[in-house]
Short mmCIF file of C-alpha atoms and ligand atoms in Angstrom, two decimals:
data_model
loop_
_atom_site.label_atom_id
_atom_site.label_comp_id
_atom_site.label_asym_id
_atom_site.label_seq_id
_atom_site.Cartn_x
_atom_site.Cartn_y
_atom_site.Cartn_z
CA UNK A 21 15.02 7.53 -23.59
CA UNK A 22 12.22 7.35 -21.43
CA UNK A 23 10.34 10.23 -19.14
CA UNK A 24 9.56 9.75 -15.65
CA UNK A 25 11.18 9.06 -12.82
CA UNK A 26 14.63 6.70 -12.81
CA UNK A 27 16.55 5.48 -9.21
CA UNK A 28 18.76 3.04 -9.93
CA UNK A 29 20.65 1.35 -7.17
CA UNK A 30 20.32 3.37 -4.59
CA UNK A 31 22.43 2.77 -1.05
CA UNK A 32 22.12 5.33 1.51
CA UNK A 33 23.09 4.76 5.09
CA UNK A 34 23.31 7.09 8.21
CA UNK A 35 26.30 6.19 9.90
CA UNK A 36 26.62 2.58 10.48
CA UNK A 37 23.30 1.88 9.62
CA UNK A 38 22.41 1.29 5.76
CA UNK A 39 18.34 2.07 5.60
CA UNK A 40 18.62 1.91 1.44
CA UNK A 41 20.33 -0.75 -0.02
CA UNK A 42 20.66 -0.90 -3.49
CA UNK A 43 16.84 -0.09 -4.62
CA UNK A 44 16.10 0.70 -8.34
CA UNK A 45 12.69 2.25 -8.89
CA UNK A 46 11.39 3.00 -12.09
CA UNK A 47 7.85 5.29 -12.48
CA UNK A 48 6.03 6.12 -15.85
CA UNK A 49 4.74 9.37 -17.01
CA UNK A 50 1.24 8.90 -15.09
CA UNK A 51 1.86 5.61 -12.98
CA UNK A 52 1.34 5.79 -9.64
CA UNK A 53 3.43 3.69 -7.45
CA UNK A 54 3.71 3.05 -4.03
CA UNK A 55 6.57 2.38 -1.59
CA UNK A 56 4.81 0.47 0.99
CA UNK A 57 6.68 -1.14 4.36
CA UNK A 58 6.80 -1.12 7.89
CA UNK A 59 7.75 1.86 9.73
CA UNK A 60 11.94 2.67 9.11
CA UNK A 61 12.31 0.46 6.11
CA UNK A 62 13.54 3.45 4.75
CA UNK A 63 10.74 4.36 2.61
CA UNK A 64 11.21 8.25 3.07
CA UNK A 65 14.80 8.46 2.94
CA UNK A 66 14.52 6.80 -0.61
CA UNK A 67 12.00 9.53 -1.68
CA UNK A 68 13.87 12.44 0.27
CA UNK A 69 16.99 11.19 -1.96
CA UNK A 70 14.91 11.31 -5.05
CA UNK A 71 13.90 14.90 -4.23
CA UNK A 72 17.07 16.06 -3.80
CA UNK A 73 16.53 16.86 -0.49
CA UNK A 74 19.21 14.21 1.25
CA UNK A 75 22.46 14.47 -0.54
CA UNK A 76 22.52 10.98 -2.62
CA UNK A 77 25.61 8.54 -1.50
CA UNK A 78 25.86 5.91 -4.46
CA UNK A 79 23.61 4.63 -7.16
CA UNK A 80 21.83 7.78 -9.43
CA UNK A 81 18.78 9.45 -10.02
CA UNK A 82 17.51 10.67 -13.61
CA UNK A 83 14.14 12.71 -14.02
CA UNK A 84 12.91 12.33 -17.51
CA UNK A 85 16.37 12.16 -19.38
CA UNK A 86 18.27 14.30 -17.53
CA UNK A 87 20.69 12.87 -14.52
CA UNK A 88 19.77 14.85 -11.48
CA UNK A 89 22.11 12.87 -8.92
CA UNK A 90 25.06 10.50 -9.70
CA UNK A 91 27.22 8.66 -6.76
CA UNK A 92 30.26 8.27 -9.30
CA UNK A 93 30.73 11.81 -10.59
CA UNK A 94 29.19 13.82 -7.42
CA UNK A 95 26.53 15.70 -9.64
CA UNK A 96 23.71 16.90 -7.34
CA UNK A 97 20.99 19.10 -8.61
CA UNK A 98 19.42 21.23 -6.24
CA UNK A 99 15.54 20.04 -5.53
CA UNK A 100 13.89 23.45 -6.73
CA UNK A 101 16.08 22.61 -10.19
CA UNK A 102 14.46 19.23 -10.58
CA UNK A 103 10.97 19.43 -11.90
CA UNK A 104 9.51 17.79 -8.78
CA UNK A 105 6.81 18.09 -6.77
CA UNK A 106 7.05 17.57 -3.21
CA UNK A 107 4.08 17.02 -1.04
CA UNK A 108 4.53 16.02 2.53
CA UNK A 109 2.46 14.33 6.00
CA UNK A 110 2.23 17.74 7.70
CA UNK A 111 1.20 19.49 3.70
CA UNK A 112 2.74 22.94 5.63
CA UNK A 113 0.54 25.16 3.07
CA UNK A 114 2.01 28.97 3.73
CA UNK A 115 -0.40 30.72 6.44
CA UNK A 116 -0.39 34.05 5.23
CA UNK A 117 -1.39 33.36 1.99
CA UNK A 118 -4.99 32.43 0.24
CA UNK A 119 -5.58 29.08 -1.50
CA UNK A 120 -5.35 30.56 -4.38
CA UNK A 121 -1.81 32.41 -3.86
CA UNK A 122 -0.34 29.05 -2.01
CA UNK A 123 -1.23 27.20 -5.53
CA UNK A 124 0.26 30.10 -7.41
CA UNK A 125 3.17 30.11 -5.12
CA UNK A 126 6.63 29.22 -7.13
CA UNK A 127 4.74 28.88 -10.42
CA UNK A 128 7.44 30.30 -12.32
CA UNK A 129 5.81 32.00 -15.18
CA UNK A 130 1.90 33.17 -13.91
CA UNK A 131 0.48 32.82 -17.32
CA UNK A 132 -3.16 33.11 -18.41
CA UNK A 133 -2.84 29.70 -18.96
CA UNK A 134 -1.50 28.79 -15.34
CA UNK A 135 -4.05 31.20 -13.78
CA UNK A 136 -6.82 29.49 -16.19
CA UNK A 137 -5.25 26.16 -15.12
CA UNK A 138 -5.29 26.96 -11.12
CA UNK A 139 -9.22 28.09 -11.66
CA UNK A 140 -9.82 24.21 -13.28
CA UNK A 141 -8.28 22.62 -10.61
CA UNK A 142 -9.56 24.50 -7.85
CA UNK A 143 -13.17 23.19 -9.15
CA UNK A 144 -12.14 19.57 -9.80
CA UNK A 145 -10.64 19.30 -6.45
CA UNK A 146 -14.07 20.84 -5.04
CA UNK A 147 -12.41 24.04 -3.50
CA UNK A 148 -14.04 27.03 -6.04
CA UNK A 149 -15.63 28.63 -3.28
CA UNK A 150 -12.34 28.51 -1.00
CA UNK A 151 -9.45 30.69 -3.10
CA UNK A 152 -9.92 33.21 -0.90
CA UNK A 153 -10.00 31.17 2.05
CA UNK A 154 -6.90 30.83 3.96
CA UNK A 155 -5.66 27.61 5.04
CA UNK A 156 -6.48 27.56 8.97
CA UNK A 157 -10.13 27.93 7.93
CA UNK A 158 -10.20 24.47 5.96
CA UNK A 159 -10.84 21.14 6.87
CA UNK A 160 -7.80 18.68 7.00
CA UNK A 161 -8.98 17.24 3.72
CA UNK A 162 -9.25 20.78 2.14
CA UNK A 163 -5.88 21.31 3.33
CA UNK A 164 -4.62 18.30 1.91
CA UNK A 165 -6.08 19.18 -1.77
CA UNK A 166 -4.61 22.69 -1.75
CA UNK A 167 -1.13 21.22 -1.00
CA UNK A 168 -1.59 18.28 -3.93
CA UNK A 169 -2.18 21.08 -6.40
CA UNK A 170 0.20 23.05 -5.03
CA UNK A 171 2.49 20.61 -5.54
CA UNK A 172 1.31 20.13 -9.35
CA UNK A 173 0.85 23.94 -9.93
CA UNK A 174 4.70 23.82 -10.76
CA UNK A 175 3.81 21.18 -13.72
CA UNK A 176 5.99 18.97 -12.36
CA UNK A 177 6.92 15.62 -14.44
CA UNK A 178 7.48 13.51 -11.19
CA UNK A 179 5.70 13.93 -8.11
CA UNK A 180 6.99 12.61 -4.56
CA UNK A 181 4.52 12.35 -1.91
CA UNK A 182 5.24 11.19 1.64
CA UNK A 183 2.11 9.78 3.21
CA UNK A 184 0.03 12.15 1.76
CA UNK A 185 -3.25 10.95 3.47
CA UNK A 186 -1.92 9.92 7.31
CA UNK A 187 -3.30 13.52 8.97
CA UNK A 188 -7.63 12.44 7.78
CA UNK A 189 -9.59 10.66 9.22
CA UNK A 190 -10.92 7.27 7.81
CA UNK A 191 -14.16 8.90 6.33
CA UNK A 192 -12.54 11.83 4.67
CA UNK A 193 -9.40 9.84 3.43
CA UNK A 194 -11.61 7.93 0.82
CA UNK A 195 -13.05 10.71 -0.64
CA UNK A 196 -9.94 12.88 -0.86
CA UNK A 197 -7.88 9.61 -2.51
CA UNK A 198 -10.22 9.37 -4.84
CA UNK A 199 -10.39 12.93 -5.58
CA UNK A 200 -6.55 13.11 -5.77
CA UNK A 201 -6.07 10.38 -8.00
CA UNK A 202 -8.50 11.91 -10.89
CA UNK A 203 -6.54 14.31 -10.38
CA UNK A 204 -2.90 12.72 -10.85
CA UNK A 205 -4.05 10.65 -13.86
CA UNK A 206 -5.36 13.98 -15.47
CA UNK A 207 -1.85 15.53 -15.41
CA UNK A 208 -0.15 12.69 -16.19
CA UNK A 209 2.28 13.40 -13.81
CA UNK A 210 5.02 10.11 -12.47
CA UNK A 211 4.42 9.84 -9.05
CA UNK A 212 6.02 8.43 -6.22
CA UNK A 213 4.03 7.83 -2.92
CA UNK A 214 5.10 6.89 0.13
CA UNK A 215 2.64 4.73 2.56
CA UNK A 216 2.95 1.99 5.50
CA UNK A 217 -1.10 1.77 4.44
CA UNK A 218 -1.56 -1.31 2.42
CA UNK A 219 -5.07 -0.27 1.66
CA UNK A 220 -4.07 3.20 0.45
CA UNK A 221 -1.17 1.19 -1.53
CA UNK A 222 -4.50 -0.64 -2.84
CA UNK A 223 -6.08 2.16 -3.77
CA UNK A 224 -3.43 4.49 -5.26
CA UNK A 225 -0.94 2.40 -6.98
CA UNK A 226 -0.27 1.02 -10.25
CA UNK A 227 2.14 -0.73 -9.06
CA UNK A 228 4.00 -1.42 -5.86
CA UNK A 229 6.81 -1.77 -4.46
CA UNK A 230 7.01 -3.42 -1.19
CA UNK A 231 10.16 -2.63 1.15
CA UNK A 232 11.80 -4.31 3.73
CA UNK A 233 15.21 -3.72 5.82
CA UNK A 234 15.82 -1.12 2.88
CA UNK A 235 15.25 -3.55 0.40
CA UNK A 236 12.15 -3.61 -2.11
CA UNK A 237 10.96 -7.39 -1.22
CA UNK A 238 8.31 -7.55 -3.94
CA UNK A 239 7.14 -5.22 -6.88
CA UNK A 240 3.67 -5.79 -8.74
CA UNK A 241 0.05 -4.75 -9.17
CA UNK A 242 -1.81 -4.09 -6.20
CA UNK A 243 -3.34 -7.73 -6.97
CA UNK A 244 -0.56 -9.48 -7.48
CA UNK A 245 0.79 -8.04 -3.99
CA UNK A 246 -2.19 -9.39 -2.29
CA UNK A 247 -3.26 -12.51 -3.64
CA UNK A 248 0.52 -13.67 -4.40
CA UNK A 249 3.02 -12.52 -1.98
CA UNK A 250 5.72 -13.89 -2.82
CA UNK A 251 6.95 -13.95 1.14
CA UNK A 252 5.64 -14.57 4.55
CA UNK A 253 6.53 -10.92 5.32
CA UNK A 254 4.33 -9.39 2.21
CA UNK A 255 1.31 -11.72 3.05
CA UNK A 256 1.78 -10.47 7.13
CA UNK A 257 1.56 -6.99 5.92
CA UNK A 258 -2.21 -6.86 4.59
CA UNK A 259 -3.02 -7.60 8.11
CA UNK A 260 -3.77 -9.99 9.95
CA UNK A 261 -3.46 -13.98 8.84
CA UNK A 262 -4.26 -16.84 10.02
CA UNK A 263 -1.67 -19.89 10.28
CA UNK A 264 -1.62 -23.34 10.58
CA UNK A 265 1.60 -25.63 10.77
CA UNK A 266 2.55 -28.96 9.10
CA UNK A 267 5.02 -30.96 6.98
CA UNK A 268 5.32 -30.79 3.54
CA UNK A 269 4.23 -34.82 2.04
CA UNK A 270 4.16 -35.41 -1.33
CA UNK A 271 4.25 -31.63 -2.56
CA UNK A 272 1.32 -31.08 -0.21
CA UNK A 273 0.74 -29.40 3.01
CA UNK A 274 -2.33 -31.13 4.89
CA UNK A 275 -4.09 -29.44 7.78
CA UNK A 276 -7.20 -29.27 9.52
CA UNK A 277 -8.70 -27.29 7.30
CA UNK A 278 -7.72 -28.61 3.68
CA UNK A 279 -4.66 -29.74 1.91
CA UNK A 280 -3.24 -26.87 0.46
CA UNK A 281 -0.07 -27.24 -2.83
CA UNK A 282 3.21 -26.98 -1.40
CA UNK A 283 4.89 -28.55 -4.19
CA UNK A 284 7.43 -25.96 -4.59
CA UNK A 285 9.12 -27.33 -1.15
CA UNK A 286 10.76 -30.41 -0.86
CA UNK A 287 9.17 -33.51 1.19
CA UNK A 288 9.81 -33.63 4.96
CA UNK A 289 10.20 -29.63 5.25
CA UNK A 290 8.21 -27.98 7.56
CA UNK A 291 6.32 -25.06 6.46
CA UNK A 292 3.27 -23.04 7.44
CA UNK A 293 -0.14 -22.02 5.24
CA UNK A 294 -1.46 -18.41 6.10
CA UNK A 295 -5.04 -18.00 5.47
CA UNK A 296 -6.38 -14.42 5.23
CA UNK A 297 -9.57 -14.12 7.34
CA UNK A 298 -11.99 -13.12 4.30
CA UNK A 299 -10.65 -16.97 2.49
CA UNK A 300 -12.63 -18.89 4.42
CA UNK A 301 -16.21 -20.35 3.69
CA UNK A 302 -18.71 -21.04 6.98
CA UNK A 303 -21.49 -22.66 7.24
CA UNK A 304 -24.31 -24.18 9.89
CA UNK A 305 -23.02 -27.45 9.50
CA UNK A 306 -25.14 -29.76 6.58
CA UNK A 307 -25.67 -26.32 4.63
CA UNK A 308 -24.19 -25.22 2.30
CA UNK A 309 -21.77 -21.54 2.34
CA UNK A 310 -23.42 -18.68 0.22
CA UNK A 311 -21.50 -17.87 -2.77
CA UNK A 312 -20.05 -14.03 -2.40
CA UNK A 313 -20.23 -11.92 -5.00
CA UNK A 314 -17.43 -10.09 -5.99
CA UNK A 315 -15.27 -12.51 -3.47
CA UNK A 316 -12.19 -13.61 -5.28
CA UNK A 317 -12.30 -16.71 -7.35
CA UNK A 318 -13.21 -19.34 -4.91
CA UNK A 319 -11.09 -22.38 -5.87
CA UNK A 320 -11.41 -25.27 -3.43
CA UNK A 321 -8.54 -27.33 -1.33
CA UNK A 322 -8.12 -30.24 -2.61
CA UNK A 323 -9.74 -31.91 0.40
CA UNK A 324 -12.90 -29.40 0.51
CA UNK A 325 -14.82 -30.56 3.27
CA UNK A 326 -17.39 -33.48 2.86
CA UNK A 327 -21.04 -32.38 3.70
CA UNK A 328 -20.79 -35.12 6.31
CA UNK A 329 -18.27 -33.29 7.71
CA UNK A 330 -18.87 -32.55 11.61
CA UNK A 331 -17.56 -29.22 11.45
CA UNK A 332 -15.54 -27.23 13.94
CA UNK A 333 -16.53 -25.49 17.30
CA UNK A 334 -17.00 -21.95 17.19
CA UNK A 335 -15.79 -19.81 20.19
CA UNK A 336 -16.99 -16.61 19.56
CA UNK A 337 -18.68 -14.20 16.73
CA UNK A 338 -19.38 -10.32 16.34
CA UNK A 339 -21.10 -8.29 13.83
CA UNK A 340 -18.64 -5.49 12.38
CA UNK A 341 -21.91 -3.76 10.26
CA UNK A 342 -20.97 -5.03 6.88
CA UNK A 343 -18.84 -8.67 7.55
CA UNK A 344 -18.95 -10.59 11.03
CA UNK A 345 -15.53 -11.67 12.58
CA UNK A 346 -16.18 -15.61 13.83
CA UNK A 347 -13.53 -17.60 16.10
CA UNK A 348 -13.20 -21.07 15.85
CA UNK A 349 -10.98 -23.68 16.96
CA UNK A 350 -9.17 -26.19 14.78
CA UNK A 351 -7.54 -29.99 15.81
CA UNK A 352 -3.64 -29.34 16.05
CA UNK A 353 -0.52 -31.51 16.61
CA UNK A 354 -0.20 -28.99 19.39
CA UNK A 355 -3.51 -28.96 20.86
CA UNK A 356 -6.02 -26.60 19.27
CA UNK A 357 -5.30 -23.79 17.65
CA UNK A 358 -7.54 -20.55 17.13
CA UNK A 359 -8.48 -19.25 13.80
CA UNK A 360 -10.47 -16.21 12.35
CA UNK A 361 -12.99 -15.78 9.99
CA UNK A 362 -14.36 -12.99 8.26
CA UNK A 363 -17.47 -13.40 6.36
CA UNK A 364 -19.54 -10.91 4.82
CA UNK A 365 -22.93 -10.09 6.10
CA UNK A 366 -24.59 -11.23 8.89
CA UNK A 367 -23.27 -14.81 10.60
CA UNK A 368 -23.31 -14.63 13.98
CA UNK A 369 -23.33 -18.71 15.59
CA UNK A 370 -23.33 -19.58 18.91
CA UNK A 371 -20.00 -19.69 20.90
CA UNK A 372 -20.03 -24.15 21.18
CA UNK A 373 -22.33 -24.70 18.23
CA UNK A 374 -20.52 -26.37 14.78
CA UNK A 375 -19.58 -25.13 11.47
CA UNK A 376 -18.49 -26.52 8.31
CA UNK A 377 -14.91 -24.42 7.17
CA UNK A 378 -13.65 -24.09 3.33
CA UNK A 379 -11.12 -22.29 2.14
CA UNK A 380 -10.39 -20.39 -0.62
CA UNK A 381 -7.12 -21.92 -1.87
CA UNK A 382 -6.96 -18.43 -3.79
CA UNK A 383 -6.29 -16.48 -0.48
CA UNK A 384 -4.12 -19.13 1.19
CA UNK A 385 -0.02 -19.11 0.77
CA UNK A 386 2.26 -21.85 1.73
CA UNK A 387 5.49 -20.68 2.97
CA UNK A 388 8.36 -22.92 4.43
CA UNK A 389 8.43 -21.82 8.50
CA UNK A 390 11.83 -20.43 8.42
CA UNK A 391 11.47 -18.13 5.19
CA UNK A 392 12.45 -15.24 7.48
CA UNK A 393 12.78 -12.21 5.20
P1 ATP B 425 8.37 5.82 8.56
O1 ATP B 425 7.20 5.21 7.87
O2 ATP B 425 8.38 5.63 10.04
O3 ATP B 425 8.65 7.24 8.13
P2 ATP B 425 10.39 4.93 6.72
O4 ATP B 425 10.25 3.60 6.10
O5 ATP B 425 10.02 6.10 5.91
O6 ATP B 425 9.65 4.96 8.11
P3 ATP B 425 12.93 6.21 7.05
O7 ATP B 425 12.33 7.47 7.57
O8 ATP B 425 13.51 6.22 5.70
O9 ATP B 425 11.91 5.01 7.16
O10 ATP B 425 14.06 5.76 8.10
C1 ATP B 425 14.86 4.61 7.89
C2 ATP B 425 15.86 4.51 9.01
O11 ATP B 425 16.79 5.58 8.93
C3 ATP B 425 15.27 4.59 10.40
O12 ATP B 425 15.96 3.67 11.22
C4 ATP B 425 15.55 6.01 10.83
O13 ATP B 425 15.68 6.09 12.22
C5 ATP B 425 16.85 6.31 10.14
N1 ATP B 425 16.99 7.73 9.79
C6 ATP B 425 16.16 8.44 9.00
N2 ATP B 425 16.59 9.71 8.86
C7 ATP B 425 17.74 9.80 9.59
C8 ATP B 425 18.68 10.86 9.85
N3 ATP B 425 18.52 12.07 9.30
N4 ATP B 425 19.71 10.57 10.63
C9 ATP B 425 19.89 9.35 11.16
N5 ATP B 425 19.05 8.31 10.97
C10 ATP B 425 17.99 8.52 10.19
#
């Protein structure tokens, strides 16, 4: 048998309402993967289950090779007799006690080696000159670290953690990620994170697992989750898309802005293509796009725009530092219909002036309109 973390099937419902429903999750010594969904998709009952914390209603739950909760026999290990480490939002590091003494809080055995261990840590996670310190006198981010190896100082083998980055703010969140996720690989610890943050799901994951309704709706790389959702639903939830609606001819979705393969539907349906912002490809009309580096693989529509093409109007642009968001409207069945671009850089033309559009086929997905998931 294998270690790491095993749910398999897991249903859990609070009174008429079913928020799990029949989820299996499997997580490898050191893999990271993330539960990522819209708010009460039941992402944190699943890991409050796992912990040991919410009594488990059917399906079971094995750490390593030993079955910590099973629906058909009623075993329920307590979560302090699990081998997990729990880290939550609100990290709730114990007040009264220095950095050091929260980390060596609940270590069972304080060892040279655990003390020794605590001391490394401390200085990988950039906190030597806090063990003293106690927690109301560090930053959010500090706090945050503290709890993480608090949470490890136990040597757990599986690690749940609920959000674990929600309370920092955008600048700090990077760098304490990053920081965390040295860390994480270095212990080789499975962990399970919870997120509604694609981009932290991005970031941190191996693998993940996307939920929906209490359902996991998708599992895969981070890259497979973006450029291939598999649904309308797991495109939507990398923000915002742009669509564009037509009927499905010959295996092929044509539009304003390209034809686009749709030969997975049958003729005559009607289906939709949504376009992330970044896919597209402007330029001053009779020049030609810049190529972007590190930009996905570009692969044309099959009806890229001519270079006598007249373009379409633009209807407003603005720099965000690094990209620049431009509007533009495209020829509809139902009148015209507003689209966004992202481009990278600077590309700022006139609200009325023209622009050629190409899309990147590679960040475009064809979905039939009523795929409601
Ligand atoms: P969020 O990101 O907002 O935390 P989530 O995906 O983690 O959402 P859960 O917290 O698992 O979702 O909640 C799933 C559903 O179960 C929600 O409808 C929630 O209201 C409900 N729920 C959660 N805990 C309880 C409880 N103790 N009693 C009753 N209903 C609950």
């Amino acid at each position: 048998m294998i270690g790491g973390l095993h749910v398999n099937n897991l249903s859990h419902a609070f009174g008429d309402e079913m928020v799990v429903n029949g989820v299996s999750v499997f997580v490898a010594p050191g893999e990271v993967v993330c539960l990522l969904g819209p708010s009460g998709c039941g992402k944190t009952t699943l890991l409050r289950v796992a912990a040991g914390l919410e009594r488990l209603q059917k399906g079971q739950v094995r750490i390593g090779e030993t079955m910590v909760d099973d629906g058909a026999t009623g075993l329920h290990v307590p979560p302090d007799q699990r081998g997990v480490g729990l880290m939550f939002q609100d990290y709730a590091l114990f007040p009264h006690l220095s950095v050091r003494e929260n980390i060596r809080f609940g270590v069972g055995a304080d060892t040279q080696a655990r003390r020794a261990w605590a001391e490394t840590a401390l200085g990988q996670m950039g906190l030597s000159r806090h063990g003293d310190s106690y927690p109301h006198t560090l930053s959010g981010g500090q706090q945050q670290r503290v709890a993480l190896l608090r949470a490890l100082a136990t040597e757990p083998s599986v690690l749940l953690l609920d959000e674990p980055f929600s309370g920092l703010d955008v600048a700090r969140r990077a760098a304490v990620r990053g920081q965390s996720l040295d860390m994480l690989r270095d212990t080789g610890v499975a962990t399970l994170l919870v997120t509604h943050d694609p981009e932290e799901a991005m970031f941190m994951a191996d693998r993940i697992l996307v939920m929906n309704n209490g359902r996991v709706v998708q599992d895969g790389s981070p890259e497979q989750t973006y450029f291939q959702p598999d649904t309308e639903f797991v495109a939507d939830l990398f923000g915002t898309v742009n669509r564009l609606t037509g009927t499905v001819v010959d295996g092929a979705l044509a539009t304003a802005i390209g034809t686009f393969d749709a030969r997975d539907l049958e003729d005559g349906r009607v289906a939709q293509v949504l376009v992330r912002p970044e896919a597209f490809r402007l330029a001053v009309v009779g020049e030609t796009p810049a190529p972007r580096p590190g930009d996905a693989p570009y692969r044309p529509t099959s009806a890229a725009a001519p270079t006598s093409d007249p373009g379409v109007a633009v209807t407003g642009a603005r720099s965000l530092g690094r990209a620049s968001l431009v509007s533009f409207v495209v020829p509809t069945d139902n009148g015209d219909t507003k689209l966004e671009a992202r481009v990278p850089g600077v590309f700022l033309p006139e609200p009325g002036s023209r622009v050629t559009v190409n899309v990147n086929a590679n960040q475009a997905h064809v979905f039939p309109v009523d795929d409601d998931v």
